[in-house]
Amino acid sequence: MKKSYQKIKPQKRQKSHLRPGTIALLLLVFLGVGSSSWQLWKLHVSIEQQINQLTQEKAELTQQEKSLHEEIAQLNTPSYIEQLAREQLGLVKHGEILISPKN
């Protein structure tokens, strides 16, 4: 029994030809994606800067609020209220005599 072998011819590969229109379309798509990515990156950087600025401003305002609360607490002490009454209103305690300089 003889086997006959056939010679198989390799098939020619077809070259893929990209048309100029296809290349232009791909280029436009890549440019669009790249441009959008660039814009998003710039927006991200801008937002990060704003967040940092607002965080710093918040810390400053929190410190100012703390300082104002401390000042309010001091202003509401009886000794400070008495000092203001004596200096600004000329009030005296019961039994004290007010001595004021002549103008």
Tab-separated table of C-alpha atoms in Angstrom:
chain	number	residue	atom	x	y	z
A	1	MET	CA	0.000	0.000	0.000
A	2	LYS	CA	1.382	3.183	-1.181
A	3	LYS	CA	0.441	6.407	0.256
A	4	SER	CA	0.498	9.281	-1.968
A	5	TYR	CA	1.466	12.533	-0.542
A	6	GLN	CA	0.220	15.673	-2.009
A	7	LYS	CA	2.342	18.649	-1.974
A	8	ILE	CA	0.542	21.369	-0.118
A	9	LYS	CA	1.220	24.747	-1.477
A	10	PRO	CA	1.481	27.446	1.135
A	11	GLN	CA	-1.209	29.975	0.695
A	12	LYS	CA	-0.144	33.465	0.070
A	13	ARG	CA	-0.907	35.785	2.938
A	14	GLN	CA	-2.927	38.706	2.024
A	15	LYS	CA	-1.307	41.924	3.004
A	16	SER	CA	-3.528	44.165	4.980
A	17	HIS	CA	-3.639	47.480	3.324
A	18	LEU	CA	-4.671	50.403	5.437
A	19	ARG	CA	-6.311	53.000	3.386
A	20	PRO	CA	-5.315	56.633	3.927
A	21	GLY	CA	-8.861	57.364	5.092
A	22	THR	CA	-8.625	54.681	7.773
A	23	ILE	CA	-5.267	55.991	8.947
A	24	ALA	CA	-6.652	59.536	9.099
A	25	LEU	CA	-9.688	58.341	11.057
A	26	LEU	CA	-7.516	56.442	13.546
A	27	LEU	CA	-5.275	59.468	13.918
A	28	LEU	CA	-8.283	61.689	14.620
A	29	VAL	CA	-9.585	59.210	17.208
A	30	PHE	CA	-6.202	59.086	18.961
A	31	LEU	CA	-5.945	62.870	18.896
A	32	GLY	CA	-9.453	63.182	20.339
A	33	VAL	CA	-8.735	60.701	23.118
A	34	GLY	CA	-5.376	62.323	23.863
A	35	SER	CA	-6.872	65.805	23.935
A	36	SER	CA	-9.675	64.686	26.229
A	37	SER	CA	-7.191	62.975	28.524
A	38	TRP	CA	-5.062	66.131	28.647
A	39	GLN	CA	-8.078	68.287	29.495
A	40	LEU	CA	-9.163	65.867	32.227
A	41	TRP	CA	-5.649	65.852	33.684
A	42	LYS	CA	-5.521	69.678	33.723
A	43	LEU	CA	-8.953	69.764	35.380
A	44	HIS	CA	-7.794	67.233	37.976
A	45	VAL	CA	-4.711	69.320	38.806
A	46	SER	CA	-6.833	72.467	39.089
A	47	ILE	CA	-9.313	70.772	41.408
A	48	GLU	CA	-6.482	69.388	43.572
A	49	GLN	CA	-5.076	72.919	43.931
A	50	GLN	CA	-8.499	74.254	44.916
A	51	ILE	CA	-8.936	71.455	47.448
A	52	ASN	CA	-5.542	72.242	49.000
A	53	GLN	CA	-6.338	75.964	49.131
A	54	LEU	CA	-9.759	75.375	50.689
A	55	THR	CA	-8.325	72.914	53.206
A	56	GLN	CA	-5.776	75.513	54.290
A	57	GLU	CA	-8.476	78.195	54.474
A	58	LYS	CA	-10.657	75.864	56.549
A	59	ALA	CA	-7.800	75.278	59.008
A	60	GLU	CA	-7.255	79.037	59.349
A	61	LEU	CA	-10.968	79.673	59.883
A	62	THR	CA	-11.175	76.870	62.446
A	63	GLN	CA	-8.286	78.438	64.362
A	64	GLN	CA	-9.955	81.867	64.136
A	65	GLU	CA	-13.235	80.374	65.384
A	66	LYS	CA	-11.426	78.797	68.349
A	67	SER	CA	-9.779	82.129	69.151
A	68	LEU	CA	-13.132	83.942	68.986
A	69	HIS	CA	-14.772	81.386	71.285
A	70	GLU	CA	-11.965	81.903	73.797
A	71	GLU	CA	-12.436	85.682	73.552
A	72	ILE	CA	-16.201	85.316	74.070
A	73	ALA	CA	-15.566	83.185	77.147
A	74	GLN	CA	-13.219	85.861	78.523
A	75	LEU	CA	-15.658	88.674	77.750
A	76	ASN	CA	-18.443	86.916	79.628
A	77	THR	CA	-16.499	86.642	82.895
A	78	PRO	CA	-17.868	88.746	85.766
A	79	SER	CA	-14.518	90.471	86.307
A	80	TYR	CA	-14.351	91.690	82.699
A	81	ILE	CA	-17.973	92.855	82.751
A	82	GLU	CA	-17.232	94.772	85.952
A	83	GLN	CA	-14.136	96.343	84.387
A	84	LEU	CA	-16.164	97.521	81.385
A	85	ALA	CA	-18.908	98.910	83.637
A	86	ARG	CA	-16.357	100.917	85.630
A	87	GLU	CA	-14.342	102.198	82.655
A	88	GLN	CA	-17.023	102.858	80.041
A	89	LEU	CA	-20.123	103.566	82.093
A	90	GLY	CA	-18.536	105.078	85.215
A	91	LEU	CA	-20.442	102.720	87.513
A	92	VAL	CA	-19.312	102.008	91.075
A	93	LYS	CA	-20.148	99.322	93.605
A	94	HIS	CA	-22.519	100.043	96.410
A	95	GLY	CA	-20.651	102.068	99.048
A	96	GLU	CA	-17.846	103.238	96.705
A	97	ILE	CA	-17.295	106.870	95.838
A	98	LEU	CA	-16.524	107.810	92.250
A	99	ILE	CA	-13.627	110.186	91.911
A	100	SER	CA	-13.168	111.554	88.425
A	101	PRO	CA	-10.703	114.180	87.217
A	102	LYS	CA	-11.968	117.615	86.160
A	103	ASN	CA	-11.962	118.336	82.474
